[in-house]
Short mmCIF file of N, CA, C and O in Angstrom, two decimals:
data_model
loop_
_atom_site.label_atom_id
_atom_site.label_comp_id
_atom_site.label_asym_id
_atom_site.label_seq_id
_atom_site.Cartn_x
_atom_site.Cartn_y
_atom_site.Cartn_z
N UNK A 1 163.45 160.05 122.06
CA UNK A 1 163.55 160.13 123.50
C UNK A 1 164.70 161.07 123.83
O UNK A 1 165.73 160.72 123.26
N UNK A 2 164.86 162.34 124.70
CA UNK A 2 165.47 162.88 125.14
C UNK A 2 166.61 162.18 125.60
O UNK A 2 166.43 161.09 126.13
N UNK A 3 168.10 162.76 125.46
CA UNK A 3 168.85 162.49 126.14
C UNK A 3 169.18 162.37 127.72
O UNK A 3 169.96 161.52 128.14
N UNK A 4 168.73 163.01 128.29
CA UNK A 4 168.61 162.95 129.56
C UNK A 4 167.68 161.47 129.74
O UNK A 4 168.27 160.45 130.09
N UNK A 5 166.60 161.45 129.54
CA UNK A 5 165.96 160.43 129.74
C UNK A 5 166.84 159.24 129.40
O UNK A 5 167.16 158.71 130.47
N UNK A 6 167.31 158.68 128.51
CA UNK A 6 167.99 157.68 128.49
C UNK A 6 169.35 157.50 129.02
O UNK A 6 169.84 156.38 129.15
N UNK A 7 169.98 158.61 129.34
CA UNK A 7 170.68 158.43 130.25
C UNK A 7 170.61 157.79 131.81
O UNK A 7 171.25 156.94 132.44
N UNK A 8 169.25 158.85 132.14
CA UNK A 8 168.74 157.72 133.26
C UNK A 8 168.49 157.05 133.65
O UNK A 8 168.74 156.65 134.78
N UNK A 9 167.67 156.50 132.59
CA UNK A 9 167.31 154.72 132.37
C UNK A 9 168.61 153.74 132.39
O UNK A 9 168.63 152.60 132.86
N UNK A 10 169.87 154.53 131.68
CA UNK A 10 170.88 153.35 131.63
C UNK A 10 171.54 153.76 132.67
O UNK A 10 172.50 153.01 132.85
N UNK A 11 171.46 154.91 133.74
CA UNK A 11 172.29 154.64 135.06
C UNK A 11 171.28 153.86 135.77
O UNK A 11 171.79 152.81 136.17
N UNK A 12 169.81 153.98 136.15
CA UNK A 12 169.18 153.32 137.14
C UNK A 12 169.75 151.44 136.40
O UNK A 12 169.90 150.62 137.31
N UNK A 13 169.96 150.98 135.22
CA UNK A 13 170.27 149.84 135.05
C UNK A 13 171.74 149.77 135.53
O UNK A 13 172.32 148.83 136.08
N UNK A 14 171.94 150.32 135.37
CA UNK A 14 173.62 150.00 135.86
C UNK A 14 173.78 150.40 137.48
O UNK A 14 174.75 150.16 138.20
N UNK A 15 172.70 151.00 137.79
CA UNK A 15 173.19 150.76 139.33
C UNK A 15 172.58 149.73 140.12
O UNK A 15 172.77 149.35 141.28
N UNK A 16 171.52 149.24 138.85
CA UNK A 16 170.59 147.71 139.83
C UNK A 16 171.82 146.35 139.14
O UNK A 16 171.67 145.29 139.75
N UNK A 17 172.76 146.28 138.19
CA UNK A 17 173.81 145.81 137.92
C UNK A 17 174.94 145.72 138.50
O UNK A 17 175.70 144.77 138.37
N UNK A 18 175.19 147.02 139.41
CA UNK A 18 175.78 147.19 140.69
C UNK A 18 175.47 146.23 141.73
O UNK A 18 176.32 145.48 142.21
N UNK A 19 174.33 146.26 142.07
CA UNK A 19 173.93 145.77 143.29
C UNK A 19 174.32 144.58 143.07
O UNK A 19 175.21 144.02 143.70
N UNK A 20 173.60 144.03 142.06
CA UNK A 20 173.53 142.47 141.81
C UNK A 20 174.77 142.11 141.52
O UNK A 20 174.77 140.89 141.34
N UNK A 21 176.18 142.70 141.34
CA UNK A 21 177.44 142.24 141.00
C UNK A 21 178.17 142.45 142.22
O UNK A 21 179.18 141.74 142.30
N UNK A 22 177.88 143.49 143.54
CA UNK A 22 178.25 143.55 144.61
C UNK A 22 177.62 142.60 145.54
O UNK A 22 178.00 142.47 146.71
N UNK A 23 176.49 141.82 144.90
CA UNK A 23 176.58 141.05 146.09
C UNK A 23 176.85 139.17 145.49
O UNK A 23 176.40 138.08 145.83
N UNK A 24 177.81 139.66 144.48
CA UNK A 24 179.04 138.74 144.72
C UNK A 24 178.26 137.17 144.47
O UNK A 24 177.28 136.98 143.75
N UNK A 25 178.99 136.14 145.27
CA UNK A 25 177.92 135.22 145.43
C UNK A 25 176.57 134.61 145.79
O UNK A 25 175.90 133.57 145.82
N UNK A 26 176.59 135.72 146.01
CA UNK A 26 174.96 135.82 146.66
C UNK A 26 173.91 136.02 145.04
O UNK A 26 172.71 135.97 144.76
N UNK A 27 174.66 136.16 144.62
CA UNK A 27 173.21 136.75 143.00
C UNK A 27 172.69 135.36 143.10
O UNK A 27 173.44 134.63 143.75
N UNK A 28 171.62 134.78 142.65
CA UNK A 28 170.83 133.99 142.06
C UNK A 28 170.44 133.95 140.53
O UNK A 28 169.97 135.04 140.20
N UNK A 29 170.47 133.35 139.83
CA UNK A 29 170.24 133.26 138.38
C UNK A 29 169.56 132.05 138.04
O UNK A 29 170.17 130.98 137.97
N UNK A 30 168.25 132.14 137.80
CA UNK A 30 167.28 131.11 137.09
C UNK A 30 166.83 131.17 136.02
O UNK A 30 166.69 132.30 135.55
N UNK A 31 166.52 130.27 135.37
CA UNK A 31 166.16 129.83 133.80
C UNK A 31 165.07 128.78 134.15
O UNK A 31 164.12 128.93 133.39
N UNK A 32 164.90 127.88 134.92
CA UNK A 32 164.20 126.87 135.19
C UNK A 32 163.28 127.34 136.34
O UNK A 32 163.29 128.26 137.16
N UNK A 33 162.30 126.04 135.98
CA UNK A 33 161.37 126.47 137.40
C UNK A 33 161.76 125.92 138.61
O UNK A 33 162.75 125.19 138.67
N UNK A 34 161.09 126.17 139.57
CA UNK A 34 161.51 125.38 141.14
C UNK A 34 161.16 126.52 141.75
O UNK A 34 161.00 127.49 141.01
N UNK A 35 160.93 126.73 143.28
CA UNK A 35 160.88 127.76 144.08
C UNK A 35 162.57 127.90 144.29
O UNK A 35 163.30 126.94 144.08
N UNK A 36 163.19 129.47 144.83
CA UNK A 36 164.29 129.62 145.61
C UNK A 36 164.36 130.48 146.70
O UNK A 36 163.32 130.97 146.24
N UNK A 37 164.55 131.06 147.56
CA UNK A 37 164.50 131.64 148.74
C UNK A 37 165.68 132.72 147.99
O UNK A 37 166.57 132.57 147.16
N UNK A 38 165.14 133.82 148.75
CA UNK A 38 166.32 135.16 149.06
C UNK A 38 165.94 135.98 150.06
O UNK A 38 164.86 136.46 150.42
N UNK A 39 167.51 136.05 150.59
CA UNK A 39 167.45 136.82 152.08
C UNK A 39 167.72 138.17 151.27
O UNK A 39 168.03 138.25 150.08
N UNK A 40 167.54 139.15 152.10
CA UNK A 40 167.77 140.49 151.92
C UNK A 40 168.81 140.99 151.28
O UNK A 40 169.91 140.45 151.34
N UNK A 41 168.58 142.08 150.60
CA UNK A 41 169.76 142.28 149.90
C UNK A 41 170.48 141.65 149.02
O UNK A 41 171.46 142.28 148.62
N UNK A 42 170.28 140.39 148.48
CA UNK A 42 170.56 138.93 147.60
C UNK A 42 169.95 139.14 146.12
O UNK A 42 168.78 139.19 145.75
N UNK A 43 170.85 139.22 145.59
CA UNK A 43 170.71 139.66 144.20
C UNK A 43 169.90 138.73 143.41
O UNK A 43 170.15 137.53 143.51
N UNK A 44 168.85 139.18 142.54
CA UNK A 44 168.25 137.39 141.90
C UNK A 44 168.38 138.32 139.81
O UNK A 44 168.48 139.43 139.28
N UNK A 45 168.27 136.84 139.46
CA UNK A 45 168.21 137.26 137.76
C UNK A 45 167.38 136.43 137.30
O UNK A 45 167.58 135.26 137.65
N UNK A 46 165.93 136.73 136.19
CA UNK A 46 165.55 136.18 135.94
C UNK A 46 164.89 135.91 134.55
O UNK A 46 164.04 136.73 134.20
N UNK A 47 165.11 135.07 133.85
CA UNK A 47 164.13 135.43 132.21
C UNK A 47 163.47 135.06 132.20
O UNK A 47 163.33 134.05 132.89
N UNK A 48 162.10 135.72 131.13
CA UNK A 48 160.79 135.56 131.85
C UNK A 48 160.73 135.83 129.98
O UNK A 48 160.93 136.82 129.28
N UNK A 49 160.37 134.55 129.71
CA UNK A 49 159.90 135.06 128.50
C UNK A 49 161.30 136.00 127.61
O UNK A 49 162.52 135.86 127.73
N UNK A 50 160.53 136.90 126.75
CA UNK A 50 161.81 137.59 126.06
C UNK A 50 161.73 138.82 127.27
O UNK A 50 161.11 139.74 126.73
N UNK A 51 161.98 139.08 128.21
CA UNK A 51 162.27 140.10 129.44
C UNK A 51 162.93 139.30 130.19
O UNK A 51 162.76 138.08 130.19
N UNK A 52 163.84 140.00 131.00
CA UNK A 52 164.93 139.70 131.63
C UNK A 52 164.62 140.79 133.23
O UNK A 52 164.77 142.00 133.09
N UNK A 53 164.19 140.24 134.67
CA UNK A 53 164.57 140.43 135.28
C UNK A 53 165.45 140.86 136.70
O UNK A 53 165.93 139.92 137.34
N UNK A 54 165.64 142.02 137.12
CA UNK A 54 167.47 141.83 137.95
C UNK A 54 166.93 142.89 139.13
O UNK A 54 166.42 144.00 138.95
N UNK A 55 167.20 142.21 140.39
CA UNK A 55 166.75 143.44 141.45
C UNK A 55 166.98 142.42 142.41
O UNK A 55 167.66 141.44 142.09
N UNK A 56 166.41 142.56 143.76
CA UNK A 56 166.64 142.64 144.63
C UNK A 56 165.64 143.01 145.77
O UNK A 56 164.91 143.96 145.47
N UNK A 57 165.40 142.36 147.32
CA UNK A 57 164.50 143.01 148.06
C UNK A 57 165.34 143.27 149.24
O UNK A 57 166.46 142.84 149.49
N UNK A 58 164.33 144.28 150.14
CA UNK A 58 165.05 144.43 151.34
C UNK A 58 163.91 144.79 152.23
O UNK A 58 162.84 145.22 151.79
N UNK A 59 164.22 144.56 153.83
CA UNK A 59 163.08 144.20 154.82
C UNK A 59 162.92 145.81 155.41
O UNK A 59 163.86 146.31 156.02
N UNK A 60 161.77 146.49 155.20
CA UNK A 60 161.86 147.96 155.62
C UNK A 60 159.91 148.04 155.97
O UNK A 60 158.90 148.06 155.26
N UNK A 61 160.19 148.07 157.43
CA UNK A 61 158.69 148.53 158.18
C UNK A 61 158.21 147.40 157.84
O UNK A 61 157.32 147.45 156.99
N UNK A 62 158.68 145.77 158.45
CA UNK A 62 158.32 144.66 158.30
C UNK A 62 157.47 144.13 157.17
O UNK A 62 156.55 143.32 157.26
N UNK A 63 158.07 144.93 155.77
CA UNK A 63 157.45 144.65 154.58
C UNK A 63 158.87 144.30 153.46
O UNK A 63 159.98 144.81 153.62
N UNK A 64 158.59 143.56 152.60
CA UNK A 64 159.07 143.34 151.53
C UNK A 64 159.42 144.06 150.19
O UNK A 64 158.87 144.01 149.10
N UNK A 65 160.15 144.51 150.48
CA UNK A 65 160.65 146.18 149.17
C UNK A 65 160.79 145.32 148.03
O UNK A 65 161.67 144.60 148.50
N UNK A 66 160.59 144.89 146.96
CA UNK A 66 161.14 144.78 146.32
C UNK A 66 161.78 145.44 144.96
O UNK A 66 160.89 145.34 144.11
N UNK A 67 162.70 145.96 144.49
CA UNK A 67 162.77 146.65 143.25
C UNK A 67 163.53 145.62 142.10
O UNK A 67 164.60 145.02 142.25
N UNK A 68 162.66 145.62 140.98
CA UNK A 68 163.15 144.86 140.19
C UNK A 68 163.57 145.90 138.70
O UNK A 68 162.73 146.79 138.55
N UNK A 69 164.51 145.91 137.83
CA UNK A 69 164.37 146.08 136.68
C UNK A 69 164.10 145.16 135.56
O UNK A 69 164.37 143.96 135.54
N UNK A 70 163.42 145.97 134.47
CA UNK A 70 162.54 144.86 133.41
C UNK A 70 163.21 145.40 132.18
O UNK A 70 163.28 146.57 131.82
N UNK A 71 163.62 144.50 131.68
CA UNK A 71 163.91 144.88 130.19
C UNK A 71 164.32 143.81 129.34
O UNK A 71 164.83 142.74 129.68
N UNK A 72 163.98 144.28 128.00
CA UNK A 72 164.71 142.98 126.86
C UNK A 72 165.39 141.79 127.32
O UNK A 72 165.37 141.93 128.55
N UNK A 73 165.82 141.00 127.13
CA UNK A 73 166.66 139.93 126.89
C UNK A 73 167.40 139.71 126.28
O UNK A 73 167.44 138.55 125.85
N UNK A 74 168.63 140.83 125.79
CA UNK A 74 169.45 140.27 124.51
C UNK A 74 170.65 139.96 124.91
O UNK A 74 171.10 140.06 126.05
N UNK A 75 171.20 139.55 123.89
CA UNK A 75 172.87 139.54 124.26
C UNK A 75 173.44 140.85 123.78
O UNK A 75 173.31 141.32 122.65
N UNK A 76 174.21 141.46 124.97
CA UNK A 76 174.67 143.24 124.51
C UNK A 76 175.87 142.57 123.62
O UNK A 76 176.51 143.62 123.69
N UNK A 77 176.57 141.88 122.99
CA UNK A 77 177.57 141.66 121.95
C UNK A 77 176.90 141.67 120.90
O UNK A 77 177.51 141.94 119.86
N UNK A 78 175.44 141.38 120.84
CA UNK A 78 175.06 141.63 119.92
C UNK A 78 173.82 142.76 119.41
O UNK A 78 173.37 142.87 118.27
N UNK A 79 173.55 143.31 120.25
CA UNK A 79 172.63 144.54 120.19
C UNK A 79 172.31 145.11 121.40
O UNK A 79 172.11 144.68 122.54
N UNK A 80 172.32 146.50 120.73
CA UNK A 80 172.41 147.57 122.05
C UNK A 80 170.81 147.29 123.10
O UNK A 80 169.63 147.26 122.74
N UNK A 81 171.47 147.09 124.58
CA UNK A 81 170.03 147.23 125.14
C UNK A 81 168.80 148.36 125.17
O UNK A 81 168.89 149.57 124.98
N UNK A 82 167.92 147.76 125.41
CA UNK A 82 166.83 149.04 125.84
C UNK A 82 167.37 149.47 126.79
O UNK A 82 168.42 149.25 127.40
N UNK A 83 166.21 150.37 126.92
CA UNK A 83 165.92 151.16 128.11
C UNK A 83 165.23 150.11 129.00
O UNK A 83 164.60 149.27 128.35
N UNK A 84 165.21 149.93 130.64
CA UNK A 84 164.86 149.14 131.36
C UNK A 84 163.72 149.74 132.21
O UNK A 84 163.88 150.88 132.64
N UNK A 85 162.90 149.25 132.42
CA UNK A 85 161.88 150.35 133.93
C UNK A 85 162.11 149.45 134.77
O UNK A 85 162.45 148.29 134.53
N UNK A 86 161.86 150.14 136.20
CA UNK A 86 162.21 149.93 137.31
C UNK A 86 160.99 149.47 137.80
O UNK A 86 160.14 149.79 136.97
N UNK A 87 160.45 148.84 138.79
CA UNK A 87 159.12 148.61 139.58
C UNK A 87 159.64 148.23 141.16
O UNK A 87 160.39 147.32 141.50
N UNK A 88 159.11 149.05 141.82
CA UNK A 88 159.47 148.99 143.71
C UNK A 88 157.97 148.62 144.37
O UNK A 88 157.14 149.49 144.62
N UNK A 89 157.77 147.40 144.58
CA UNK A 89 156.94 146.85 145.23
C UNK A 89 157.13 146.77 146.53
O UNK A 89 158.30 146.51 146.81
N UNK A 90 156.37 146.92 147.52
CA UNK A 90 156.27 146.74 149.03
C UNK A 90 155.16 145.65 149.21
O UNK A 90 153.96 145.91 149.10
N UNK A 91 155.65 144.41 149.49
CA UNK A 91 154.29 143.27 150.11
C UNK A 91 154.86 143.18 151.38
O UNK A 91 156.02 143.30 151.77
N UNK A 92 153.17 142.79 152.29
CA UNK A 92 153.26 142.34 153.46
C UNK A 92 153.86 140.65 153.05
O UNK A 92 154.11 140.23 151.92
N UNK A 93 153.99 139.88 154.36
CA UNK A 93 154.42 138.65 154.88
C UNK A 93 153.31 137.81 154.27
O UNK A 93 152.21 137.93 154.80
N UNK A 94 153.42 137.00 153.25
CA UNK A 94 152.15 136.27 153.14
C UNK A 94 151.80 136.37 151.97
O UNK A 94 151.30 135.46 151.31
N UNK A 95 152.11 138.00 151.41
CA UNK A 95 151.68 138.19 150.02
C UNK A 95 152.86 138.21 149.16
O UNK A 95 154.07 138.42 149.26
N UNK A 96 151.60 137.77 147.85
CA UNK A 96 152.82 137.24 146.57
C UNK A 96 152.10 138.59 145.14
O UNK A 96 151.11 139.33 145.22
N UNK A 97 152.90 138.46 144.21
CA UNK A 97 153.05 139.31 142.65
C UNK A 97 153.82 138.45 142.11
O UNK A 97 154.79 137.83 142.54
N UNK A 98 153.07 138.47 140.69
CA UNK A 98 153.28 137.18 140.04
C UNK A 98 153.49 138.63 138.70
O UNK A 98 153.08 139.79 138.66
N UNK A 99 154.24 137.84 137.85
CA UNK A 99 155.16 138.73 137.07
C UNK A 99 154.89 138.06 135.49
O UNK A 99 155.33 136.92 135.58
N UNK A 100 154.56 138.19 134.67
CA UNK A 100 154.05 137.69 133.34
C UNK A 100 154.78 137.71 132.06
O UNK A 100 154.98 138.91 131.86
N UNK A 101 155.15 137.23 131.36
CA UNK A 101 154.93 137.52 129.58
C UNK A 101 154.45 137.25 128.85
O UNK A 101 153.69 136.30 129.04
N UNK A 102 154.51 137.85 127.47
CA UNK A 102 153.25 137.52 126.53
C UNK A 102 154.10 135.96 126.11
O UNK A 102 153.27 135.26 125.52
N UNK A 103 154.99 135.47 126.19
CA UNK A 103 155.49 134.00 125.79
C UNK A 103 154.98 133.20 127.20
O UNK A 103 155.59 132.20 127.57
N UNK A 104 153.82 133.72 127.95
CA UNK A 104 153.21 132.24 128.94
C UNK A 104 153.98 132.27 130.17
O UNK A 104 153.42 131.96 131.22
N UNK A 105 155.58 132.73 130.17
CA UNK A 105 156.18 132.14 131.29
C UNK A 105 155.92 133.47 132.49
O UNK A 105 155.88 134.69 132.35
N UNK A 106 155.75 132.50 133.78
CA UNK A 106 155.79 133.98 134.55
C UNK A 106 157.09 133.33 136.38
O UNK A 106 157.80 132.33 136.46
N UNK A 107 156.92 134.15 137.16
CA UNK A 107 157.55 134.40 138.02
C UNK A 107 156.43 135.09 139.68
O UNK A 107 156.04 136.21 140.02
N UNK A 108 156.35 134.11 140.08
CA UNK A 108 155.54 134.17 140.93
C UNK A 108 156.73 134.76 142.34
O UNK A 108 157.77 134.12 142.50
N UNK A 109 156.48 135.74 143.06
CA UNK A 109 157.29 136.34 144.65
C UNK A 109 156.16 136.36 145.72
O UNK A 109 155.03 136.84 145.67
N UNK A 110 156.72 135.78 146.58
CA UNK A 110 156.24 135.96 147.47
C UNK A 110 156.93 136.06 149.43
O UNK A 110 157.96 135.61 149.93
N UNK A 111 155.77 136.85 150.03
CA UNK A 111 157.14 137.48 151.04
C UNK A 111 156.81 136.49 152.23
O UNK A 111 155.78 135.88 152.47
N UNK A 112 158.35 136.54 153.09
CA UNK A 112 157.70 135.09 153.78
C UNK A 112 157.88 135.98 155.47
O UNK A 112 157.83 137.18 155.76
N UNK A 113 158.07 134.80 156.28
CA UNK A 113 157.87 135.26 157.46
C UNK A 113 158.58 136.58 158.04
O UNK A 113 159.81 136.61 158.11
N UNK A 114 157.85 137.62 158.44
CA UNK A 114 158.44 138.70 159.25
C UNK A 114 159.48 139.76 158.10
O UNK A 114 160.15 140.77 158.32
N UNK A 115 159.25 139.03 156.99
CA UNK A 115 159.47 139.90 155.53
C UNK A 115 161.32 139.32 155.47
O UNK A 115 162.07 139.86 154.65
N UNK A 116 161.80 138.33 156.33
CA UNK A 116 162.58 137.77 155.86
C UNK A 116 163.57 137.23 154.86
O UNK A 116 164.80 137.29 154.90
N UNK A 117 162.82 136.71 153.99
CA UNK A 117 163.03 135.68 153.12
C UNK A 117 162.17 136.50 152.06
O UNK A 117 161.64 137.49 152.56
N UNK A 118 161.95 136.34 150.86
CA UNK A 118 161.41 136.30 149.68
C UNK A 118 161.56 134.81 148.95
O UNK A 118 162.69 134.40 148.68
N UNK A 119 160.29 133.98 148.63
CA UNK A 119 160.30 133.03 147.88
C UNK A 119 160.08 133.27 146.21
O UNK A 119 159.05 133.42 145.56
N UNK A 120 161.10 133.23 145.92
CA UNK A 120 160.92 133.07 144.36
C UNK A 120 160.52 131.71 143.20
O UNK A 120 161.36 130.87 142.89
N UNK A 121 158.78 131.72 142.56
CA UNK A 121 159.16 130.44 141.40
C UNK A 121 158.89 130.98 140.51
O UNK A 121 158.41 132.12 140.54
N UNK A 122 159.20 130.16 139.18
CA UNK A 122 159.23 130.77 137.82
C UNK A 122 158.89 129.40 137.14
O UNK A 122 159.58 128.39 137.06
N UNK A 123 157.45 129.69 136.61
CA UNK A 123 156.98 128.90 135.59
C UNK A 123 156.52 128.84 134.27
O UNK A 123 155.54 129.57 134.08
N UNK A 124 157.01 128.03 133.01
CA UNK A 124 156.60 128.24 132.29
C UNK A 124 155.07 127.30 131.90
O UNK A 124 154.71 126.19 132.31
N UNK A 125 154.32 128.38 130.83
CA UNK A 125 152.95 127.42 130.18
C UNK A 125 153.44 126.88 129.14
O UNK A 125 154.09 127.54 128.33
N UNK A 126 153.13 125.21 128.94
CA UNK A 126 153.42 124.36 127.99
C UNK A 126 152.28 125.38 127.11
O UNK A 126 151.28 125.98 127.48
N UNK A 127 152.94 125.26 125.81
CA UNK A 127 152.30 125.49 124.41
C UNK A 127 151.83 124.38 123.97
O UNK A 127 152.47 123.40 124.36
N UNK A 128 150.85 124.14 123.22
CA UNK A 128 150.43 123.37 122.35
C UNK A 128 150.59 123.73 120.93
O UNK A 128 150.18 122.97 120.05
#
């Protein structure tokens, strides 16, 4: 992979690391299921399986922006991260994207009134 290219990849992660560290108490961080609400601009973190992801929505032309980054799950003390991709979703009020891994667990969004709020749940499939 070109240098340039991975350079980019690790600023667009470090500037969605930005966001989510500038907004302070506001980040959200789940591991478990349950629904949670986020207002605009409200940082969320999520693991999904062995992917990890970190973004954020915001209310633009009474729709639901959301941009999330996707990548690995590791601990950086112990190995260098990937490269992350980015995904910028726009849902209307009402509509949801449900987010997957090949380990069963997924992450269901959905946008709520007047593109407000974003409801976030995250569920895993029991294995047998």
């Amino acid at each position: 992979m070109p240098m340039s290219k991975i350079l980019l990849s690790f600023s667009a992660l470090a500037l969605c690391a930005a966001v989510v560290t500038a907004a302070g108490s506001t980040t959200v961080s789940a591991r478990m299921g349950g629904a949670q609400t986020f207002r605009p601009t409200q940082g969320l973190t999520y693991v999904i399986g062995s992917k990890r992801a970190v973004g954020f929505f915001q209310t633009v032309a009474g729709k639901c922006h959301l941009t999330l980054m996707i990548a690995e799950a590791v601990d950086p003390d112990v190995a260098q991260p990937p490269s992350a991709a980015r995904m910028i979703l726009a849902m209307s009020p009402g509509q949801s994207l449900a987010l997957g891994s090949a380990e069963g667990e997924t992450m269901t969004a959905t946008c709520g009134a007047g593109a407000e709020t974003l409801e976030v749940i995250r569920n895993s499939t029991a294995r047998s």
